[in-house]
Backbone as JSON, one array per atom type, in Angstrom:
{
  "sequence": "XXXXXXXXXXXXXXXXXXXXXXXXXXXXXXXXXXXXXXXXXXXXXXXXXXXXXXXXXXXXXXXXXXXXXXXXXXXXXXXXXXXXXXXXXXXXXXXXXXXXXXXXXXXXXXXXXXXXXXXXXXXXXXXXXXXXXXXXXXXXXXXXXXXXXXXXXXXXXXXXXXXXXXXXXXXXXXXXXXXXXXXXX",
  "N": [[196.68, 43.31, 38.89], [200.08, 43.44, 39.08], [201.76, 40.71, 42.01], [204.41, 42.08, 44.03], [207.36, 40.75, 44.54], [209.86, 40.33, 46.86], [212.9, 39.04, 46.76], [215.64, 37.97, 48.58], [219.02, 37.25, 48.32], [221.95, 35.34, 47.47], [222.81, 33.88, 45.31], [223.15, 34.32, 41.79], [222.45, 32.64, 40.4], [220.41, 31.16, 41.48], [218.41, 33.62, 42.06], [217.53, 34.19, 38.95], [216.1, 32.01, 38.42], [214.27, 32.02, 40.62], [212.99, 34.91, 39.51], [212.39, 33.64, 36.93], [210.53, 31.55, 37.28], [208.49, 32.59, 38.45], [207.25, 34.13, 36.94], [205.19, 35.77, 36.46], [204.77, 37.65, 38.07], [206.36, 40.65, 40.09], [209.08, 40.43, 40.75], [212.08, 41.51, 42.53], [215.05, 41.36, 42.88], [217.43, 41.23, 45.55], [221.19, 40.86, 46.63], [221.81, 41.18, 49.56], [221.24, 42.04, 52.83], [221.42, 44.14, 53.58], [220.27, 45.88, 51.66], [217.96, 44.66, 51.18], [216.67, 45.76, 53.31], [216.64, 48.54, 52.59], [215.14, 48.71, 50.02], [212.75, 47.71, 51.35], [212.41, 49.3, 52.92], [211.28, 51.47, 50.66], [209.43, 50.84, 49.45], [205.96, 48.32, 49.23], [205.58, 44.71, 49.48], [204.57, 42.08, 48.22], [205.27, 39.16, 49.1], [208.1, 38.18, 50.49], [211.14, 36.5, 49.73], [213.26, 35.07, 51.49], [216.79, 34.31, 52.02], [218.31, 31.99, 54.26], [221.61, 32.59, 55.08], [223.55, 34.69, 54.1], [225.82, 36.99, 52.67], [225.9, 39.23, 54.05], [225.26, 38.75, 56.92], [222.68, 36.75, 58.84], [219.88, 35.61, 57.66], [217.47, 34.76, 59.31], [217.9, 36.35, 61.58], [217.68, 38.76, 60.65], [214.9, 39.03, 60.4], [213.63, 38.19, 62.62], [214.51, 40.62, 63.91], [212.58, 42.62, 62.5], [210.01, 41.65, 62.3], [207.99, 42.42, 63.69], [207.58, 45.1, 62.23], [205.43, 47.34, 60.2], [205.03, 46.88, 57.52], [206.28, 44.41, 57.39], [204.67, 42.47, 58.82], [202.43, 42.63, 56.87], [203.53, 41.26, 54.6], [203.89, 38.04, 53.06], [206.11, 35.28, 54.22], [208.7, 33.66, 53.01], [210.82, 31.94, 53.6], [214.16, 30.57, 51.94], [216.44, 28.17, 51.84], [219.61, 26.24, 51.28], [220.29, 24.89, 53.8], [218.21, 22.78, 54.8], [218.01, 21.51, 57.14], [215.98, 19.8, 60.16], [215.92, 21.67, 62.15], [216.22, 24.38, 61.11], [214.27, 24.9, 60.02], [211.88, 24.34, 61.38], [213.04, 26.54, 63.72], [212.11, 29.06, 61.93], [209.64, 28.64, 61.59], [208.7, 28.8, 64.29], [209.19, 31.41, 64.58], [207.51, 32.81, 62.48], [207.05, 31.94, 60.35], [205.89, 32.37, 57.05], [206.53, 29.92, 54.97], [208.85, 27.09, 53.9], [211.33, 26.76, 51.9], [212.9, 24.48, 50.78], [216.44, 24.13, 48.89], [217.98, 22.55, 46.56], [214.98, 23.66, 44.26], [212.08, 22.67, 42.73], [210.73, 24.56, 40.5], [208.13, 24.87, 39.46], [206.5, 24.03, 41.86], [208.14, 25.79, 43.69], [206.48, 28.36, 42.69], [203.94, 27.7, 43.22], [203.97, 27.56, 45.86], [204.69, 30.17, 46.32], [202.39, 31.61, 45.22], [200.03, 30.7, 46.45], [200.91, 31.19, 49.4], [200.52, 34.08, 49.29], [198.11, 34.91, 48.63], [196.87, 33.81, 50.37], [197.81, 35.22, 52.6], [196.43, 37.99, 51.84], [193.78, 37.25, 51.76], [193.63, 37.03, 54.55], [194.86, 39.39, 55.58], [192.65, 41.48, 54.55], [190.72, 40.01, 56.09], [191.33, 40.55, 58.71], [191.04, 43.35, 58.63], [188.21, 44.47, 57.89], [184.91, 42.87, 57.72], [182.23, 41.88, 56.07], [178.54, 41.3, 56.16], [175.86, 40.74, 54.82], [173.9, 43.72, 55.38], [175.74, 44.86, 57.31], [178.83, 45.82, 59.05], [181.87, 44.91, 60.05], [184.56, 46.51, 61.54], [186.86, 45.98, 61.9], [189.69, 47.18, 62.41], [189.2, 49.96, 63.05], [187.36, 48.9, 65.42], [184.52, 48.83, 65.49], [180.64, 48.64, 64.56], [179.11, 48.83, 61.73], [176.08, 49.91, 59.88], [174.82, 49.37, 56.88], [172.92, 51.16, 54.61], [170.89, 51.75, 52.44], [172.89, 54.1, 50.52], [173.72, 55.01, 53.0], [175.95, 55.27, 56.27], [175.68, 53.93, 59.14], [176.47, 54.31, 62.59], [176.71, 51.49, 64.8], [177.2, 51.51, 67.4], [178.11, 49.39, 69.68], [179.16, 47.31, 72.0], [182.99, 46.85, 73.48], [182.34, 43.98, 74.19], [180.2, 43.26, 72.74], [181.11, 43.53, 70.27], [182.58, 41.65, 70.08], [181.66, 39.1, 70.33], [179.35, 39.24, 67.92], [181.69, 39.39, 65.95], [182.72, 36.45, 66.5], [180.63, 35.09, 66.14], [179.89, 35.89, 63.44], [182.11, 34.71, 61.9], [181.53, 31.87, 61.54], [179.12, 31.2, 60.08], [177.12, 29.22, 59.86], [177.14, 27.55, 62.01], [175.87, 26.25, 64.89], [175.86, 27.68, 68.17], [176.52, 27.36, 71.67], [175.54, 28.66, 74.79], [177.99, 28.2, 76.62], [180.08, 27.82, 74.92], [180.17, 30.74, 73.48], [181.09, 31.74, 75.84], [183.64, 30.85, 76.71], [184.91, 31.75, 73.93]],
  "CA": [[197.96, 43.89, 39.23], [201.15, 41.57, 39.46], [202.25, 40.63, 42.78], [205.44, 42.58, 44.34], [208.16, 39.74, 45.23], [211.31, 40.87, 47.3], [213.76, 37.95, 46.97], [217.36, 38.19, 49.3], [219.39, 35.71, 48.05], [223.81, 36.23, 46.51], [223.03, 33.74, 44.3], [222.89, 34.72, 40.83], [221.92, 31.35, 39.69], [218.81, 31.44, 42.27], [218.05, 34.62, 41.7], [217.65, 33.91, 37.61], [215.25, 30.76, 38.46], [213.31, 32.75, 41.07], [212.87, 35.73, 38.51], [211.58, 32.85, 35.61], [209.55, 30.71, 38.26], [207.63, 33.52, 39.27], [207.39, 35.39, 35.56], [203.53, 36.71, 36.67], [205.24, 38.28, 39.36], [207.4, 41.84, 39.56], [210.57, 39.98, 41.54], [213.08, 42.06, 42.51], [216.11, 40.5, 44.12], [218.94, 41.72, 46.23], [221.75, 40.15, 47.09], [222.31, 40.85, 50.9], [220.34, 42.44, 53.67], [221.41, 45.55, 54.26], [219.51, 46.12, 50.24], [216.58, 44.74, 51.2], [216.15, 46.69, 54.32], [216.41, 49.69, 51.91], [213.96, 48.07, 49.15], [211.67, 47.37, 52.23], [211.74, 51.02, 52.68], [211.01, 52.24, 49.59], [207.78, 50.11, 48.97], [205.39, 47.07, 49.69], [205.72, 43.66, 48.65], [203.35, 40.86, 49.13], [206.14, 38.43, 50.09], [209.7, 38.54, 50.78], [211.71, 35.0, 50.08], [214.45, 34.87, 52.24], [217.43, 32.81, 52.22], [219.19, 32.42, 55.67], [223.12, 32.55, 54.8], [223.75, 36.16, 53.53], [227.38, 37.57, 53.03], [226.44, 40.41, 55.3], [223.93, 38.78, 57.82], [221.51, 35.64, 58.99], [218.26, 36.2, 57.24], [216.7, 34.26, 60.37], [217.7, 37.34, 62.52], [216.83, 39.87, 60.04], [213.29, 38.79, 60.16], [213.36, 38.51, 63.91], [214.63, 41.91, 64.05], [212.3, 43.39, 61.65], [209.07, 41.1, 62.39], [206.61, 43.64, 63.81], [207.62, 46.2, 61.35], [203.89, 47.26, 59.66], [205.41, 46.37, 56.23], [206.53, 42.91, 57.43], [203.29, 41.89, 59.13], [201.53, 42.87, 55.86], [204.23, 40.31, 53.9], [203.91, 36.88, 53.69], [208.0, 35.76, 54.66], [208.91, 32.09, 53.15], [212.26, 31.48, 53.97], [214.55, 29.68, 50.62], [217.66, 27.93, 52.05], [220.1, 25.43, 51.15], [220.01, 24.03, 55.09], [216.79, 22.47, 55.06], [217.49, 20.25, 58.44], [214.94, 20.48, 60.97], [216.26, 22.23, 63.36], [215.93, 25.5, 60.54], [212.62, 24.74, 59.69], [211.42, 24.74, 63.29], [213.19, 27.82, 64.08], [211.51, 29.56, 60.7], [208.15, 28.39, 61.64], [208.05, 29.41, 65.36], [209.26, 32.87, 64.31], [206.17, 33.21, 62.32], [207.17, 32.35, 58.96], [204.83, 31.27, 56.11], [206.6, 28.97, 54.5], [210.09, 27.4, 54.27], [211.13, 26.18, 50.87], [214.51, 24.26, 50.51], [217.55, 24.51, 47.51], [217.45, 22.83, 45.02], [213.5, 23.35, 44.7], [210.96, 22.79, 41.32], [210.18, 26.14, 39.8], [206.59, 25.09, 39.48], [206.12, 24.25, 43.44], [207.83, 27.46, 43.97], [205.49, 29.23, 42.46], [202.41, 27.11, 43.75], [203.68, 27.78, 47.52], [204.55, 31.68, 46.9], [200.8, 32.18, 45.1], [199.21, 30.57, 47.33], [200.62, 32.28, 50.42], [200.72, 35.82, 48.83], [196.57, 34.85, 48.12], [196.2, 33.4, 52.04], [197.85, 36.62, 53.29], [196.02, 39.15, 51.44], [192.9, 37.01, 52.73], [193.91, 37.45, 56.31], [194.66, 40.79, 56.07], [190.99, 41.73, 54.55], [189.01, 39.21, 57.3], [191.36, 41.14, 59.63], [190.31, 44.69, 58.91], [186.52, 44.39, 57.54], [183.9, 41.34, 57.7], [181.02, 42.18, 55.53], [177.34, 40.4, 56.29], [174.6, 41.92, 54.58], [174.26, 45.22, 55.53], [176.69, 44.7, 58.61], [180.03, 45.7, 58.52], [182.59, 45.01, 61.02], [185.54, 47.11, 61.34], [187.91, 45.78, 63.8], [190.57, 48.42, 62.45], [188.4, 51.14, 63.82], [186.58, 48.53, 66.45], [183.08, 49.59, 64.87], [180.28, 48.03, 63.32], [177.83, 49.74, 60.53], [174.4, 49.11, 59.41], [175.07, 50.18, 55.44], [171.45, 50.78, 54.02], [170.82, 52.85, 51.14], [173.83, 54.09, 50.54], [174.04, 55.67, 54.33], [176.18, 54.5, 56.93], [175.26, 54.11, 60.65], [177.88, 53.21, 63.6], [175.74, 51.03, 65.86], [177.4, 52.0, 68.8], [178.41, 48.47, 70.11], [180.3, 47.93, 72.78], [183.44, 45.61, 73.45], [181.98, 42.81, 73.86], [179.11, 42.63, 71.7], [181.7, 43.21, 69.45], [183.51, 40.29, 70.4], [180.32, 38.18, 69.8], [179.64, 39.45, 66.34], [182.8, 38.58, 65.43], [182.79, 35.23, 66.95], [179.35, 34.1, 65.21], [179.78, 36.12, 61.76], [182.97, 34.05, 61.38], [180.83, 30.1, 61.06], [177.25, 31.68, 60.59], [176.0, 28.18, 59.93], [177.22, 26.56, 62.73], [175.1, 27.12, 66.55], [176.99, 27.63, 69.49], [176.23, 27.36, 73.22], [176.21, 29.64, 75.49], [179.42, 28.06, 77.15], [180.93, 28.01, 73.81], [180.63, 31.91, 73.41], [181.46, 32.28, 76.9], [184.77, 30.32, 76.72], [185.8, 32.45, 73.05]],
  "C": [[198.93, 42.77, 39.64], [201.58, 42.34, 41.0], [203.56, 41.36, 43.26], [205.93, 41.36, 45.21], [209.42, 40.58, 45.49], [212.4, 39.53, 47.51], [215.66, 38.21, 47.63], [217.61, 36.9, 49.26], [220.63, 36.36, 47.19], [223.47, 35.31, 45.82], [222.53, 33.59, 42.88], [221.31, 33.63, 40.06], [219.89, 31.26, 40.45], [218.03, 32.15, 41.7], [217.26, 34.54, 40.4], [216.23, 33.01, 37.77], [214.16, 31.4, 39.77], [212.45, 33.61, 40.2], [211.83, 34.6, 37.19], [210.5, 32.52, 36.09], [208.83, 31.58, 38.23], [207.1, 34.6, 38.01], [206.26, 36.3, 35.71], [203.59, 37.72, 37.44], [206.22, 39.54, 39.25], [208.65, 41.27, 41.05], [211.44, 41.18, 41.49], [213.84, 41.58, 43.63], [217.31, 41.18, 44.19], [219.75, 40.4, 46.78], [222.56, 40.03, 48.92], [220.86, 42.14, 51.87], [220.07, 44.01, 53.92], [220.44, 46.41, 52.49], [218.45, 45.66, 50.33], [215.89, 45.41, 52.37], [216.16, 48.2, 53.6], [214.99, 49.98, 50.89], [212.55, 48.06, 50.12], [211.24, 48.8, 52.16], [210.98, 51.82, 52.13], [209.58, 52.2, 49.59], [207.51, 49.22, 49.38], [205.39, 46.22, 48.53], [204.95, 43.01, 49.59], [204.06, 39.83, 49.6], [207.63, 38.68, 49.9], [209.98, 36.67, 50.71], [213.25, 35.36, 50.8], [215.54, 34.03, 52.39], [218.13, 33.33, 53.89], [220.97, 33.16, 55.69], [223.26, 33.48, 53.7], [225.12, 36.44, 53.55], [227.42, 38.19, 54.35], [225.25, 40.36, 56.53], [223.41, 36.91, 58.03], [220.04, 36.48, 58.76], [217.04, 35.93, 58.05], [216.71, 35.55, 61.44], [217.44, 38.78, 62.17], [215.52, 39.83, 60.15], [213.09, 38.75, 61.55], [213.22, 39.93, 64.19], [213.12, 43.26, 63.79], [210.51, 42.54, 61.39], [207.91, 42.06, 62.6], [206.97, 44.83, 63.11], [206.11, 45.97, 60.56], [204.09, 46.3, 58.36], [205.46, 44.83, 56.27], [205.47, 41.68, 57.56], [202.7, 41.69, 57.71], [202.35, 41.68, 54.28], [204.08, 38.83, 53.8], [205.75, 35.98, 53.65], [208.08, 33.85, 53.93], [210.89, 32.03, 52.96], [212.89, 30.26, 52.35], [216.08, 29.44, 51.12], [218.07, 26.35, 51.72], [220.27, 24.37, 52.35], [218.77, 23.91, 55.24], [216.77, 21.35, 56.09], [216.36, 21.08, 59.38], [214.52, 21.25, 61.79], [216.06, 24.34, 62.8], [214.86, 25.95, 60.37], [211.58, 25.31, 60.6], [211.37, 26.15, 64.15], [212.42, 29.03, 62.9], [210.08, 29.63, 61.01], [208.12, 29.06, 62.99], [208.51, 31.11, 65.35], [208.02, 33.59, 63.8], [206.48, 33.68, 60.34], [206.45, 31.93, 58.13], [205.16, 29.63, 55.67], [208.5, 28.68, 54.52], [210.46, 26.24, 52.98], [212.99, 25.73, 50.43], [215.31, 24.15, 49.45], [217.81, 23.27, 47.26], [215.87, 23.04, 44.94], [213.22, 23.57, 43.36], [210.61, 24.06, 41.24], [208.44, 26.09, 39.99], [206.12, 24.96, 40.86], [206.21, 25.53, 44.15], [206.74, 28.08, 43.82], [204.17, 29.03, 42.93], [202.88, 27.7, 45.41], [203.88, 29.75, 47.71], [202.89, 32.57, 46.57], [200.0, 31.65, 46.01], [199.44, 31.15, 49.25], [200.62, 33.44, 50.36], [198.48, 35.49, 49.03], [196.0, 34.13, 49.9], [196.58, 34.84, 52.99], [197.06, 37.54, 52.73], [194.69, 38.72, 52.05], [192.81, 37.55, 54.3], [193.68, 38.98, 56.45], [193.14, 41.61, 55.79], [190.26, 41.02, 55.37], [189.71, 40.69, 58.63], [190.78, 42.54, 60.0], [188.67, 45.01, 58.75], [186.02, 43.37, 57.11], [182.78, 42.25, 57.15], [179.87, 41.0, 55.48], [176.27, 41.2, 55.84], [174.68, 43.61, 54.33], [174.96, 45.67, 56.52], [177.83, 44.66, 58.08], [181.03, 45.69, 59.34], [184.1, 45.43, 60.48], [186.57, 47.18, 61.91], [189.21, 46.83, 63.67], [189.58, 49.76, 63.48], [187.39, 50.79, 65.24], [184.96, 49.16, 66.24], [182.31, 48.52, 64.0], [179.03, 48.73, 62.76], [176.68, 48.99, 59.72], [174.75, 50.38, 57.68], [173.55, 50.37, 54.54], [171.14, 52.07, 52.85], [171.56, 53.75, 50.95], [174.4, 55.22, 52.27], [174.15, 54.62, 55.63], [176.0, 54.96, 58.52], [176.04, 53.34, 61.73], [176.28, 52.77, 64.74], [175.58, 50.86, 67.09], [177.46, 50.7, 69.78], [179.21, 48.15, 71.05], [181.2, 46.56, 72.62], [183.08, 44.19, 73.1], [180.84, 42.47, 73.33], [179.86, 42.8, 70.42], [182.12, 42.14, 69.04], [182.72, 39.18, 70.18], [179.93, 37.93, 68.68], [180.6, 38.96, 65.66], [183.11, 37.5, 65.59], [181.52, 34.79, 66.22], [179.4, 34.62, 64.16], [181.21, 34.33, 61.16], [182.46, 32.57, 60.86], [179.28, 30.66, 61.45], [176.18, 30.47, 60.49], [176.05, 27.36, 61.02], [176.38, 27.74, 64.14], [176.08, 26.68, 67.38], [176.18, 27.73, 71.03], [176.31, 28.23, 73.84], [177.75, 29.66, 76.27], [180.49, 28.26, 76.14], [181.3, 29.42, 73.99], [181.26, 32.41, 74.42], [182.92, 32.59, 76.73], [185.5, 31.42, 75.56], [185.89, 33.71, 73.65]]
}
Protein backbone atom coordinates (compact mmCIF):
# COMPACT_ATOMS: atom_id res chain seq x y z
CA UNK A 1 0.00 0.00 0.00
CA UNK A 2 1.56 3.50 -0.93
CA UNK A 3 2.31 5.74 1.82
CA UNK A 4 -0.26 8.79 2.54
CA UNK A 5 1.92 12.17 2.32
CA UNK A 6 0.18 15.50 3.47
CA UNK A 7 2.47 18.27 2.17
CA UNK A 8 1.49 22.28 3.34
CA UNK A 9 3.43 24.29 1.33
CA UNK A 10 1.91 27.82 -1.39
CA UNK A 11 4.45 26.92 -3.48
CA UNK A 12 3.45 25.53 -6.66
CA UNK A 13 6.92 24.97 -7.76
CA UNK A 14 7.58 22.85 -4.38
CA UNK A 15 4.64 21.31 -4.41
CA UNK A 16 5.32 19.84 -8.26
CA UNK A 17 8.95 18.50 -7.02
CA UNK A 18 7.50 17.11 -3.78
CA UNK A 19 4.63 15.29 -5.82
CA UNK A 20 7.65 13.80 -8.46
CA UNK A 21 10.26 13.16 -5.53
CA UNK A 22 7.96 11.11 -3.75
CA UNK A 23 6.11 9.37 -7.04
CA UNK A 24 5.70 5.85 -4.72
CA UNK A 25 3.85 7.94 -2.53
CA UNK A 26 -0.09 9.29 -2.65
CA UNK A 27 1.07 13.22 -1.88
CA UNK A 28 -1.50 15.43 -1.51
CA UNK A 29 -0.61 19.06 -1.01
CA UNK A 30 -2.38 22.09 0.27
CA UNK A 31 -1.45 25.29 0.12
CA UNK A 32 -2.16 26.83 3.64
CA UNK A 33 -3.21 25.54 7.00
CA UNK A 34 -6.46 26.07 7.53
CA UNK A 35 -6.69 22.96 4.31
CA UNK A 36 -4.68 20.81 5.97
CA UNK A 37 -6.40 20.97 9.24
CA UNK A 38 -9.44 19.86 7.14
CA UNK A 39 -7.39 17.06 5.09
CA UNK A 40 -6.12 16.02 8.64
CA UNK A 41 -9.69 15.49 9.38
CA UNK A 42 -10.79 13.61 6.76
CA UNK A 43 -8.01 10.85 6.93
CA UNK A 44 -4.50 9.47 8.04
CA UNK A 45 -1.28 10.15 6.65
CA UNK A 46 1.99 8.67 7.56
CA UNK A 47 3.77 12.05 7.42
CA UNK A 48 2.88 15.55 7.04
CA UNK A 49 5.87 17.92 5.46
CA UNK A 50 5.44 21.16 6.69
CA UNK A 51 6.79 24.35 5.61
CA UNK A 52 6.86 27.12 8.34
CA UNK A 53 5.84 30.48 6.37
CA UNK A 54 2.16 29.94 5.30
CA UNK A 55 -0.04 32.87 3.88
CA UNK A 56 -2.54 32.11 6.57
CA UNK A 57 -0.34 30.89 9.57
CA UNK A 58 3.28 29.65 11.11
CA UNK A 59 3.43 25.96 10.45
CA UNK A 60 5.73 25.87 13.72
CA UNK A 61 2.56 26.84 15.74
CA UNK A 62 0.23 24.75 13.87
CA UNK A 63 2.07 21.72 14.92
CA UNK A 64 2.41 22.99 18.44
CA UNK A 65 -1.18 23.52 18.52
CA UNK A 66 -2.16 20.31 17.05
CA UNK A 67 0.80 18.01 18.50
CA UNK A 68 -1.09 15.64 20.80
CA UNK A 69 -3.87 15.31 18.40
CA UNK A 70 -4.12 11.10 17.99
CA UNK A 71 -3.67 11.64 14.20
CA UNK A 72 -0.52 13.76 14.70
CA UNK A 73 1.23 11.47 17.17
CA UNK A 74 0.60 8.64 14.67
CA UNK A 75 2.45 11.06 11.78
CA UNK A 76 5.85 11.40 11.37
CA UNK A 77 6.07 15.73 10.98
CA UNK A 78 9.40 16.86 8.94
CA UNK A 79 9.28 20.35 8.68
CA UNK A 80 10.44 21.82 4.66
CA UNK A 81 11.49 25.50 4.95
CA UNK A 82 13.36 28.01 3.14
CA UNK A 83 14.85 29.41 6.79
CA UNK A 84 17.08 26.73 7.57
CA UNK A 85 19.16 28.87 10.38
CA UNK A 86 19.57 27.24 13.56
CA UNK A 87 17.63 28.84 15.60
CA UNK A 88 14.44 27.00 13.31
CA UNK A 89 15.90 23.82 13.41
CA UNK A 90 16.25 23.81 17.19
CA UNK A 91 12.88 25.07 17.70
CA UNK A 92 11.47 22.12 15.13
CA UNK A 93 13.38 19.52 16.91
CA UNK A 94 12.50 20.36 20.57
CA UNK A 95 8.83 20.45 19.53
CA UNK A 96 9.14 16.90 18.57
CA UNK A 97 9.67 16.98 15.01
CA UNK A 98 11.18 14.15 12.89
CA UNK A 99 12.99 15.76 10.63
CA UNK A 100 13.74 19.26 9.24
CA UNK A 101 14.62 19.43 5.59
CA UNK A 102 15.73 22.85 4.08
CA UNK A 103 14.74 24.70 0.35
CA UNK A 104 16.35 24.19 -2.14
CA UNK A 105 16.70 20.31 -1.24
CA UNK A 106 17.73 17.03 -3.75
CA UNK A 107 14.60 15.14 -4.66
CA UNK A 108 16.41 11.92 -4.01
CA UNK A 109 17.43 12.88 -0.17
CA UNK A 110 13.94 13.97 0.11
CA UNK A 111 12.69 10.98 -0.47
CA UNK A 112 15.47 8.94 1.47
CA UNK A 113 14.63 11.14 4.74
CA UNK A 114 10.62 10.96 4.25
CA UNK A 115 10.93 6.83 3.69
CA UNK A 116 12.90 6.37 6.13
CA UNK A 117 10.99 8.28 8.81
CA UNK A 118 7.48 7.16 7.59
CA UNK A 119 9.33 3.28 8.04
CA UNK A 120 10.91 4.44 11.76
CA UNK A 121 7.44 5.70 12.75
CA UNK A 122 5.34 2.92 11.76
CA UNK A 123 8.15 0.85 13.71
CA UNK A 124 7.58 2.79 16.86
CA UNK A 125 4.15 2.74 16.71
CA UNK A 126 4.01 -1.33 16.43
CA UNK A 127 6.97 -1.81 19.41
CA UNK A 128 4.63 0.69 21.10
CA UNK A 129 1.38 -1.22 21.05
CA UNK A 130 2.48 -5.10 20.84
CA UNK A 131 6.03 -6.87 21.49
CA UNK A 132 5.80 -10.39 20.35
CA UNK A 133 8.38 -13.22 21.99
CA UNK A 134 7.46 -16.60 21.31
CA UNK A 135 4.35 -17.29 22.61
CA UNK A 136 4.38 -13.98 24.77
CA UNK A 137 2.66 -11.11 23.80
CA UNK A 138 2.83 -7.82 25.36
CA UNK A 139 0.14 -5.41 24.98
CA UNK A 140 0.96 -2.18 26.50
CA UNK A 141 -2.23 -0.66 24.67
CA UNK A 142 -4.37 -2.81 26.86
CA UNK A 143 -1.35 -3.16 29.66
CA UNK A 144 -1.65 -7.12 29.29
CA UNK A 145 0.45 -9.87 28.50
CA UNK A 146 -0.73 -13.36 26.73
CA UNK A 147 0.61 -16.76 26.62
CA UNK A 148 -0.67 -17.58 22.73
CA UNK A 149 -0.49 -21.50 22.50
CA UNK A 150 -2.44 -23.39 20.14
CA UNK A 151 -4.33 -21.03 18.79
CA UNK A 152 -5.82 -20.00 22.48
CA UNK A 153 -5.10 -16.97 24.21
CA UNK A 154 -4.42 -16.60 27.99
CA UNK A 155 -4.06 -13.07 29.94
CA UNK A 156 -1.41 -13.92 32.53
CA UNK A 157 -2.65 -11.68 34.92
CA UNK A 158 0.60 -9.62 35.55
CA UNK A 159 0.77 -6.92 37.49
CA UNK A 160 2.35 -3.33 36.98
CA UNK A 161 5.42 -3.99 37.55
CA UNK A 162 6.18 -7.28 36.33
CA UNK A 163 4.98 -5.69 33.48
CA UNK A 164 7.45 -3.11 33.59
CA UNK A 165 10.20 -5.84 33.76
CA UNK A 166 9.03 -7.80 30.79
CA UNK A 167 9.16 -4.95 28.91
CA UNK A 168 12.46 -3.81 30.06
CA UNK A 169 14.28 -7.32 29.32
CA UNK A 170 12.14 -8.39 26.09
CA UNK A 171 13.44 -5.12 24.60
CA UNK A 172 17.76 -6.40 24.57
CA UNK A 173 17.00 -10.19 25.32
CA UNK A 174 20.67 -10.85 24.74
CA UNK A 175 22.04 -8.52 26.90
CA UNK A 176 22.06 -9.44 31.21
CA UNK A 177 21.22 -6.88 33.50
CA UNK A 178 21.74 -6.38 37.24
CA UNK A 179 19.57 -6.17 39.62
CA UNK A 180 20.43 -2.35 40.11
CA UNK A 181 20.08 -1.96 36.49
CA UNK A 182 16.33 -3.16 36.54
CA UNK A 183 15.87 -1.39 39.65
CA UNK A 184 17.04 2.03 38.32
CA UNK A 185 14.65 1.42 34.73
Amino acid sequence: MRSRILCVEDDKTVQALVEKSLGDCHVLAVPNLKEAEVEISRGQFEAILLDIELPDGDGMRFYAKHSQNEKFKKMAVLFLSGHGDISNKLMAFSMGADDFITKPFDPQELKARVCARIQKNQGDVEEKTVRRIGDLEIDFDRQKVFLKKDGKERDLLLTGIELKILAFLSKRMEQVYSREQILSE
